[in-house]
Amino acid sequence: MSVNVKRRLDYQPPLYTITNVVMHVQLHATATRIKTVSTVQRVGDHNSPLFLDGEKMQLLSLAVNGEAYNLYSHVEGGISLTEVPDTFELTVETEIDPQNNKALEGLYLSNGVFCTQCEAEGFRRITYFLDRPDVLAKYEVTVSGDKEKYPTLLANGNPIAKGEESDGTHWVTWQDPHPKPCYLFALVAGDFDLLEDSYTTTSGRDVKLELYVDKGKRDKGVFALESLKRAMKWDEDTFGLEYDLDIYMIVAVDFFNMGAMENKGLNVFNSKFVLADQDSATDEDFFNVESVIAHEYFHNWTGNRVTCRDWFQLSLKEGLTVFRDQQFSADMTSALSNRIKHVRVMREHQFAEDASAMSHPIRPDEVIEMNNFYTVTVYDKGAEVIRMFHTLLGADGFRKGMDEYFRRHDGQAVTCDDFVAAMQTATERDLSHFAKWYSQSGTPVVGVSRMYDKQKRTLHISLSQHTPATANQQEKEPLYIPVAFECIDDTGKHYPDDDGLIKDGLVILDKPSVSLMFSDVPESCLPVVLGNFSAPVKVDNPLSAKELLQIFRFADDPFNRWDAMQSLYDWCITQIELDKSVPDSVWKALADVIAAEKDNHELLGECLSIPSFETLCQTRVGVDVAALASARQSFCAQFASELQSALLTVWNGFSSVSYTYKQTDVNARRCKNVALGHLARTADGEALIEKQFAEADNMTDSLGALRAAQSGSAEVFNSLMTAFEQKWNHDPLVLDKWFALNATTEREDILAHITMLKSHPQFTMGNPNRVRALIGSFAFYNPVGFHQPDGSGYQYVTDYLLELDQHNPQVAARIVTPLTQWQNYADKHQQKMKAQLTRLVNHEGLSKDVFEKVSKSLA
Ligand code: 0A1
Ligand code: ZN
């Protein structure tokens, strides 16, 4: 396969630019016509041809300054025009087939709704254009279509004219006053229910808020609209950023490759992140709706007003916007549970990515298919890097830096270096060493060692760092790592170090190692590091079970307390793997923990959660899946039996008031459901699960019961699943939860079971949500089923991906991820995983999306 690798350092500014675009889009299911009039300008003094990106469409006509133009040729990926004037009007007419666009990039028609997805490179499937983020133009777009089928016609900006024709069509013209790159272009047409609201900004601009949802789903949009207003207010209060148009529209669609898209003034959302009510959405769904709504809204400044110069800079907008949405969510809900959520994503997914052949820095250097770089590294590790700026500069310093960033770059397409420079100037800090986080990939390991001198009563602690080589980079340099640090004895007393290297609770580890001395301290003193997960690193701090419990009791930082429990569980599971038993003292201590924290539902809920299989993989090498899964299982079983009465008290502790989505109730429900998950493994489990399922007045508790039932008897699980399916058969978003539960259940005949589910009337390969729920959940979250010793799980997923890839390469490339992360598993798994990867890479007609990931993983 011939592939075109793009490199960050090859960036060239555009040879031509486009300043103005006037488009007419005549919608038709299979033959939509687009007439685009662009004002093109040569940049600089050169005679190079004008290359326009274009794919998968028919070129109907081309004119320069109104005259038909034939000095052009079709070249790979577009057309090339020679001898064009310095400034001119280019008219391009194209035709496309939205109904048969199953890749869901560009303009597509699904469920009777026309919608666009142009990031990263979808606009080139609509018209021939300079499809790159550093070409910013003003757009005026007229959309016309059948009035009955598509009563709503939307595009970016403000509506300025509309009309009707005698043939049953109507049209609306939209004008967006803000210059934008074409990846922020959007168009939607369909028949929706509309929720309307308004918001007045601090400086007095009245903004119309419009939320479009499928007919009959109006009530499920209320929470999203309220979330939007909270996000608008928060961004004004926190960053002084106001909205800049008179109208803000959000459309929920059922067919969408990702979560949502921040198109200027017209966000398009996967309906999963808009629709929510107490019956059909869990607490987690409500949380996600609010956070995705905020994320897209925050992009209006971090992404749209200041955009990326090229796609290698993606983390400029994504890392920063994820950090902003995380801060918002923490303020709206609670800091601790949010932080734990982020860390779980890092440990379960980002660390795995960074240890695989797809490892890349948050600002990648080489890309084949840009869509493959919307990754946990660019997004979540990117957000961790922004968070470290915040930690190092403080909230005020960070705000100063942001103000400077907007002062310098509003209206521009810039780089990550520009962001760092603004932060640096505004705060007068030298951030050059810190900036290595942008270019170095891999997960650093921070080692902690201690030496206590009994005679002198001194403690010497050494912090060291080491980043293992990654597939893309052999040599690693020391990074600038802020390590939150506490030194605690067994009475809870905290100690400062002799030399004052701990400042504001942080030690800066900016060399291979740093030493700390503590004088006149007791032997029980412990180093407690990485409070609040102060850097995206792994920690190697050998601590005994007793010491971990000491940290749990006395650390100031609640994240450290939670993390100590996670390490304790990890330690216990290791004992089981080594055929040793978990000491009684641990069970006794755990019972004390539950008793002591019984009213702190937030912490208790998190502390009762056993690390996931995926997280455990990251603290081990050469994982034998069945062995690790069974060690984890037997720890969970023992946990339930040893702590049964304490867990029962927790489950009973939350008196069932009627449902509200408020934080105290969310915490209590979580606690209760985690407890039920454990109790499912005891003799009383069945009765409790059935009771909770029968009495639940909300989806969180129904699903909590089902999840618990997954680890209890198959009979109860199956009967509750049947009842659930009958109740929710009409609602695909709810059914996705049911598909996912099916796919993650451990059963002998799991592959046959999935095959049966593929022919469920609600399942379709064309809808990414269904595919992710069934096939994605299986590949990512059913370790025992996916990693079957005979390789049949790998083969099953591969067969499916080969078919899916023909329609939707983007989604196929995402689901192939677990297969590409073979490095962490035992040799017997590796061989069989690689056999399927080889099958994929040799497949004729494989998309470049899947090819990039698979070929890298085999290299
Ligand atoms: N920018 C969006 C995510 C997004 C990216 C790519 C897409 O299609 C390839 C769609 C959406 C966000 O961060 O929310
Ligand atoms: Zn984003």
XYZ file of N, CA, C and O and ligand atoms in Angstrom, residues 262 295-296 299 317-318 321-322 379, ligand 2:
37
model
N -17.341 21.108 17.506
C -17.478 22.513 17.898
C -17.666 23.486 16.749
O -17.288 24.655 16.865
N -17.348 21.287 26.915
C -16.156 21.137 26.077
C -16.355 21.839 24.733
O -15.511 22.645 24.316
N -17.458 21.561 24.081
C -17.667 22.167 22.756
C -17.845 23.673 22.887
O -17.351 24.439 22.063
N -14.547 25.398 23.286
C -13.775 25.468 22.039
C -14.007 26.798 21.312
O -13.191 27.185 20.469
N -5.533 22.950 20.936
C -6.941 23.208 21.256
C -7.533 22.099 22.107
O -8.356 22.374 22.972
N -7.118 20.846 21.895
C -7.801 19.757 22.601
C -7.305 19.585 24.040
O -8.111 19.452 24.958
N -8.687 22.506 25.920
C -10.141 22.497 26.111
C -10.563 21.366 27.049
O -11.483 21.540 27.855
N -9.883 20.245 26.987
C -10.200 19.172 27.950
C -9.887 19.671 29.367
O -10.691 19.496 30.293
N -5.481 14.312 23.735
C -6.542 14.909 24.549
C -6.190 14.881 26.045
O -6.127 15.920 26.693
Zn -12.342 19.054 21.611
